[in-house]
PDB file of C-alpha atoms in Angstrom:
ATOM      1  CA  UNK A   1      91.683 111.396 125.624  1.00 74.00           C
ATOM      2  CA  UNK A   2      93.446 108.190 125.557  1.00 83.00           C
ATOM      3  CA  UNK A   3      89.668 106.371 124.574  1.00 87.00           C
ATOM      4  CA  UNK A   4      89.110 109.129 121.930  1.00 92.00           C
ATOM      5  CA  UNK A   5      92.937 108.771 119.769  1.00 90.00           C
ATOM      6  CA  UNK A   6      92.201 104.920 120.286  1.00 89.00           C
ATOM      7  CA  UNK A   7      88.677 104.901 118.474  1.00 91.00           C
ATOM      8  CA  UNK A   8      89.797 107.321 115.882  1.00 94.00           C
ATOM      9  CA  UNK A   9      92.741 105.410 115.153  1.00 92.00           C
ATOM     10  CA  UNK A  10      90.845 102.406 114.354  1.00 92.00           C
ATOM     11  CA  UNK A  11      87.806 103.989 112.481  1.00 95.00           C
ATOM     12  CA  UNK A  12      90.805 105.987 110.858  1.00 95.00           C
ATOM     13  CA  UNK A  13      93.129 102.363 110.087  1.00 94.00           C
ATOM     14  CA  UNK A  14      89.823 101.012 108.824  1.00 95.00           C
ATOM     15  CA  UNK A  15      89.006 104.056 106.797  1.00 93.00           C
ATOM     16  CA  UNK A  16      92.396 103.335 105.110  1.00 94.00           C
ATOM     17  CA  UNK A  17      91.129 100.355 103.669  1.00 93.00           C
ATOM     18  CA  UNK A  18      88.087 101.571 102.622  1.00 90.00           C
ATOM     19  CA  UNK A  19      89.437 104.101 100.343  1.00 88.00           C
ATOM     20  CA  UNK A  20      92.071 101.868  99.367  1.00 87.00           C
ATOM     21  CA  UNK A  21      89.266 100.502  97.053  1.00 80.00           C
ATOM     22  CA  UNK A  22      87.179 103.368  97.242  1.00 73.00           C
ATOM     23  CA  UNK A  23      88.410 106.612  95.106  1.00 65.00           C
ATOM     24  CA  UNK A  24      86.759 108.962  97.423  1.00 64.00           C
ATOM     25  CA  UNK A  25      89.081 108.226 100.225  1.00 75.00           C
ATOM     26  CA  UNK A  26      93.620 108.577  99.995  1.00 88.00           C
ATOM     27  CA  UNK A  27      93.276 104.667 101.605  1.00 92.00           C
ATOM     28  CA  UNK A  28      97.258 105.014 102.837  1.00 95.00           C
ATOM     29  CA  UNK A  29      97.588 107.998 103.900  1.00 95.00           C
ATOM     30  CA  UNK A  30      94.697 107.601 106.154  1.00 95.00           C
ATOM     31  CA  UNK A  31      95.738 104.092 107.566  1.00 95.00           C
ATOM     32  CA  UNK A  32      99.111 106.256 108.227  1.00 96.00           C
ATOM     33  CA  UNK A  33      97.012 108.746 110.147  1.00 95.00           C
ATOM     34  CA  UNK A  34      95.185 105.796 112.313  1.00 95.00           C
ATOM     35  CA  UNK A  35      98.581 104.697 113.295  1.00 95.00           C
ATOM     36  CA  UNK A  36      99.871 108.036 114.071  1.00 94.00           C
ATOM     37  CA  UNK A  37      96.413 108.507 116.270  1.00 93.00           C
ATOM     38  CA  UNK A  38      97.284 105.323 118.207  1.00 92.00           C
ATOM     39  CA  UNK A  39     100.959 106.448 118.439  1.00 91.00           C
ATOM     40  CA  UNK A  40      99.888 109.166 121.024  1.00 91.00           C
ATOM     41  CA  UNK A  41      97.808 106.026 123.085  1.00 88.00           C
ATOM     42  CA  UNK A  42      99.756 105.540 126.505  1.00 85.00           C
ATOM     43  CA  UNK A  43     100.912 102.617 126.552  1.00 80.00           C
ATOM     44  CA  UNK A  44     101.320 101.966 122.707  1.00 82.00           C
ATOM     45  CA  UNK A  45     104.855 101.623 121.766  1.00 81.00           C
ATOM     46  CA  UNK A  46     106.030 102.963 118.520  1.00 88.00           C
ATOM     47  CA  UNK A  47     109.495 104.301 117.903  1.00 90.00           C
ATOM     48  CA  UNK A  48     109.637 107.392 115.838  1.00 91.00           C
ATOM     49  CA  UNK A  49     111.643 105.276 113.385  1.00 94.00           C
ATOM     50  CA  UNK A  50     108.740 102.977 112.713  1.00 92.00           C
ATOM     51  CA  UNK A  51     106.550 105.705 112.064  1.00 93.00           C
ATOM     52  CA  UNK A  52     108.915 107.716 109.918  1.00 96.00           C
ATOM     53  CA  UNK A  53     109.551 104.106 107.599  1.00 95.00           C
ATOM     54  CA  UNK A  54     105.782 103.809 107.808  1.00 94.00           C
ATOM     55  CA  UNK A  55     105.509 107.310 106.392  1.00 95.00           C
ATOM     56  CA  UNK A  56     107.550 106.856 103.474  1.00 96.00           C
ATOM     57  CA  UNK A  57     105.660 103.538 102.440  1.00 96.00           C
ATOM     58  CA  UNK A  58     102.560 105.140 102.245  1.00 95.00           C
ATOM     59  CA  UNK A  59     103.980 108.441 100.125  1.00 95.00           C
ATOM     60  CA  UNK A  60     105.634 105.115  97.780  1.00 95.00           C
ATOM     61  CA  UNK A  61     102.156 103.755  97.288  1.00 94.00           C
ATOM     62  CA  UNK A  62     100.396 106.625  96.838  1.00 90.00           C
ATOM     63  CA  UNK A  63     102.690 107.693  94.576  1.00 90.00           C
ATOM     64  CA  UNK A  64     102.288 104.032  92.549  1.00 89.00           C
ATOM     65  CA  UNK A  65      98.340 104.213  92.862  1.00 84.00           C
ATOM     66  CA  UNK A  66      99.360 106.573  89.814  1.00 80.00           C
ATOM     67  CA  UNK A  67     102.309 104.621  88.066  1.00 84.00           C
ATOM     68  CA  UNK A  68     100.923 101.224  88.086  1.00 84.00           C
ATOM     69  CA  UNK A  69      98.197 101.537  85.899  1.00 76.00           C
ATOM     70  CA  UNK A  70     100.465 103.710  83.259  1.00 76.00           C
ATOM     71  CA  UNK A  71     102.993 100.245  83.894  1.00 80.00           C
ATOM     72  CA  UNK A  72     100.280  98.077  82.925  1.00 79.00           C
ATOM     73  CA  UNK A  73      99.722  99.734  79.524  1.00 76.00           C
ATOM     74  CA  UNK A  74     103.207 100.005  78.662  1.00 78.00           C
ATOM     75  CA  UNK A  75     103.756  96.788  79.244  1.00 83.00           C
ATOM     76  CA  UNK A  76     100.935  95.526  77.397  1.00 83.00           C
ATOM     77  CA  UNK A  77     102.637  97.035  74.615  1.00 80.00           C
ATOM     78  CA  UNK A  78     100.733 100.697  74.593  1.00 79.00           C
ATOM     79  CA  UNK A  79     102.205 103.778  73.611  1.00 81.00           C
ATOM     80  CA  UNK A  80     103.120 107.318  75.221  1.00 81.00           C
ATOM     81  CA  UNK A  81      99.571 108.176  74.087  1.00 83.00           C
ATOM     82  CA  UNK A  82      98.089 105.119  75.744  1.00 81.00           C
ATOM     83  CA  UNK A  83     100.239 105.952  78.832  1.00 79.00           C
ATOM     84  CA  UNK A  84      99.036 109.489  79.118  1.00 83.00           C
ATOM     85  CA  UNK A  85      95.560 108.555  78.155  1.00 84.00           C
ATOM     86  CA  UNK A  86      95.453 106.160  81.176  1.00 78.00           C
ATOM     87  CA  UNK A  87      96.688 109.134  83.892  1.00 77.00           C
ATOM     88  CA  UNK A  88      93.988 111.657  82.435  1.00 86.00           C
ATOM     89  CA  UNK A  89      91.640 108.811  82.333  1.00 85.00           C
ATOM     90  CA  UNK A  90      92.087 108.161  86.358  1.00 78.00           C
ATOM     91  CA  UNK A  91      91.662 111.722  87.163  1.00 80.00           C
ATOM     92  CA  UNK A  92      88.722 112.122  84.813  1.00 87.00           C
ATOM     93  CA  UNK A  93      87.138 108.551  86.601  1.00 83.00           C
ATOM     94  CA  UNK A  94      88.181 109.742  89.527  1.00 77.00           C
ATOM     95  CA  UNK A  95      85.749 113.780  89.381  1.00 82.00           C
ATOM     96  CA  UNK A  96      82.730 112.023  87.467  1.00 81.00           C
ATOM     97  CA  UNK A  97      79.961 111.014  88.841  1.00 77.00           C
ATOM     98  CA  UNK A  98      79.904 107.683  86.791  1.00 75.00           C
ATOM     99  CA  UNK A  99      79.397 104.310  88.719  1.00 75.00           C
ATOM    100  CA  UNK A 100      83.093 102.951  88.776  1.00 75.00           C
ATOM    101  CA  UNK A 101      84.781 106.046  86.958  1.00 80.00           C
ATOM    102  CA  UNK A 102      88.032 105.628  88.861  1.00 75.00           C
ATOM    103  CA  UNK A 103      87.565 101.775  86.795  1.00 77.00           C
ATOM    104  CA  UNK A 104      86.229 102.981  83.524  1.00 84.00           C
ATOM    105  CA  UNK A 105      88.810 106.195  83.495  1.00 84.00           C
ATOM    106  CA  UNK A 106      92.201 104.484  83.249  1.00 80.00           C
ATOM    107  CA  UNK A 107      90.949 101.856  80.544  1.00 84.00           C
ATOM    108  CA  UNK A 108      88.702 104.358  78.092  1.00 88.00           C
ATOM    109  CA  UNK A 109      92.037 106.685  78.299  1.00 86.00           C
ATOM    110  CA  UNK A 110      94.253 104.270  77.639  1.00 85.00           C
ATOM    111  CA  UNK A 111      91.684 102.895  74.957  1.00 89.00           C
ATOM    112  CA  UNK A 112      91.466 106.646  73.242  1.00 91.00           C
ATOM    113  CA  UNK A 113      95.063 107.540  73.814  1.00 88.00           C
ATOM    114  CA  UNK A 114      95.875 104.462  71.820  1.00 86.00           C
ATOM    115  CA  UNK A 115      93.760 105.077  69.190  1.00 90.00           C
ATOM    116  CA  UNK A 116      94.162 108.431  68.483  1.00 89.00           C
ATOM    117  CA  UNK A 117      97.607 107.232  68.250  1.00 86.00           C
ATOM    118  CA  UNK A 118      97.103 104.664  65.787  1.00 83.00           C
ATOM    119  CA  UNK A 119      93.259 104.171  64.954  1.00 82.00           C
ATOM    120  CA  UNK A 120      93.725 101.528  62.557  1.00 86.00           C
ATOM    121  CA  UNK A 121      95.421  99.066  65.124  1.00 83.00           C
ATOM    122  CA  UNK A 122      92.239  98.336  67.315  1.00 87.00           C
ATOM    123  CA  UNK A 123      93.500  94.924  68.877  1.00 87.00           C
ATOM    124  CA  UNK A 124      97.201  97.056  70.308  1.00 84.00           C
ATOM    125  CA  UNK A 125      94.628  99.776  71.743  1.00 85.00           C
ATOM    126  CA  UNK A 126      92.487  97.085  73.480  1.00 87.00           C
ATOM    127  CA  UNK A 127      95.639  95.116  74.500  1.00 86.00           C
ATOM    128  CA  UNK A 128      96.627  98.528  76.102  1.00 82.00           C
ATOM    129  CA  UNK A 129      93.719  99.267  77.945  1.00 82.00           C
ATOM    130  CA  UNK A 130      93.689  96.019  79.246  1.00 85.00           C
ATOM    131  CA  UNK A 131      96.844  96.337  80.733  1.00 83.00           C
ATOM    132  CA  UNK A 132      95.907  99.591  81.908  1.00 78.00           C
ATOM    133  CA  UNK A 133      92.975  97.935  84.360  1.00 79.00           C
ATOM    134  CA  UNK A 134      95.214  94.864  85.200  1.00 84.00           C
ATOM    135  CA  UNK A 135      97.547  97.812  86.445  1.00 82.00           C
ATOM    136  CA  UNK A 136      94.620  99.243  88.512  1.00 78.00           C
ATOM    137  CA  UNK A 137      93.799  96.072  90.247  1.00 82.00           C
ATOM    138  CA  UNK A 138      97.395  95.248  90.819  1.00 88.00           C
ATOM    139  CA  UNK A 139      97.281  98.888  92.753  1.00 86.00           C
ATOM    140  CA  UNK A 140      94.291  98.393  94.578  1.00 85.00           C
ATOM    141  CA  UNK A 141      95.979  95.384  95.978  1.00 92.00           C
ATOM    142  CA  UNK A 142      98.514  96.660  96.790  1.00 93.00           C
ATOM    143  CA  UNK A 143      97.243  99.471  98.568  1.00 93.00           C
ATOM    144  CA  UNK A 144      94.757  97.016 100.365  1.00 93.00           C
ATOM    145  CA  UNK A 145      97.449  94.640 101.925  1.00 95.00           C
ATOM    146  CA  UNK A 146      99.162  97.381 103.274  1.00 96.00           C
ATOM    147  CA  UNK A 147      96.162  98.788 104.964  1.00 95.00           C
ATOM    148  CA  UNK A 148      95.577  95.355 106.324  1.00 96.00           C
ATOM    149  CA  UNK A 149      99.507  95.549 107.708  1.00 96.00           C
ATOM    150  CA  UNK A 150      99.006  98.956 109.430  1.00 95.00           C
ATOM    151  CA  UNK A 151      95.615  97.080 110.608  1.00 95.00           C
ATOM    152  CA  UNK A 152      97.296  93.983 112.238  1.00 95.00           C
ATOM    153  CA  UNK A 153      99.731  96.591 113.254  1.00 93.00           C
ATOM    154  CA  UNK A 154      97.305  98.377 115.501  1.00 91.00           C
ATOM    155  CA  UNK A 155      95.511  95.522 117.140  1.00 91.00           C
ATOM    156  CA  UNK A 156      98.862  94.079 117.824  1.00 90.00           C
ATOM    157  CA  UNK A 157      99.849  97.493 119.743  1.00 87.00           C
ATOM    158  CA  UNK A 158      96.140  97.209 121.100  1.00 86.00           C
ATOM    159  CA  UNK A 159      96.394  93.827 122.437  1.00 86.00           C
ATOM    160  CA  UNK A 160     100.108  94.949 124.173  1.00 83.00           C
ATOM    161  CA  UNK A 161      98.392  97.335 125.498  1.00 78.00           C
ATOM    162  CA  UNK A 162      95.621  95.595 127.443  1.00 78.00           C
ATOM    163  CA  UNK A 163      98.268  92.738 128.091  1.00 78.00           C
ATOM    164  CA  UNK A 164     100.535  94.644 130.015  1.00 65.00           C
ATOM    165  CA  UNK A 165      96.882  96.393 132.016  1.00 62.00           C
ATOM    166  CA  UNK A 166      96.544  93.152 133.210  1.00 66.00           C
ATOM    167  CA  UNK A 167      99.490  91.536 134.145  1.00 63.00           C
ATOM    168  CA  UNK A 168     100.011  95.096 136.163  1.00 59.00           C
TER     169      UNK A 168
END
């Protein structure tokens, strides 16, 4: 059993990384579940308090995988419109079947959301969108480094674990 949670937490950790660029895939959340996996490994130490603080920075990134991109196009000077065009344009990317939707989504909504708030003003609404996608990527990196974290994290435990096999 011990062989099985151990596989499955490292196809699982590098899963996680996967769909941290991937939209298919919650990248986080399934990292988290790789770690939990290896948690129930004898011989891999994790307090309960490391998972729990783990927990809660995956549910904060997941939860900005959704606010950064909005960020980006308020900061980039876009509007409520821009803002709400950006969240229906993930979701939209995200169902479609277009190459890169979960790319194309955030930056067309913010785009249309911007212009349907003020059409004349194409350079704001491009401005917006733009900061819309520079909020994407600065998501997907984020979500990427911690997957790597919970990564190292694993082999780490893995490499205690085999450590203390052989010294026994």
């Amino acid at each position: 059993m011990d062989y099985f949670l151990l596989i499955l937490g490292f196809l699982l950790l590098i899963g996680g990384i996967i769909g941290s660029v991937l939209p298919a895939l919650p990248g986080p959340p399934v990292s988290w579940l790789g770690i939990l996996c290896l948690s129930f490994v004898e011989g891999m130490e994790i307090s309960s308090l490391a998972l729990w603080g783990s927990l809660v920075v995956t549910v904060v990134i997941s939860v900005l995988d959704y606010v950064i991109p909005a960020q980006g196009t308020k900061r980039f000077g876009g509007s409520t419109y821009g803002v709400w065009g950006t969240n229906i344009g993930l979701v939209l990317g995200l169902i479609t079947p277009i190459p890169l939707g979960f790319i194309i989504g955030p930056f067309l909504g913010a785009l249309i959301g911007e212009l349907l708030y003020d059409s004349r003003d194409i350079s704001r609404a491009l401005k917006a969108a733009i900061g819309s996608f520079i909020g994407f990527l600065a998501s997907t990196f984020l979500k990427v480094v911690f997957g790597l974290v919970l990564l190292i994290w694993g082999i780490v435990l893995l490499v205690q674990k085999f450590s203390a096999a052989v010294l026994i």
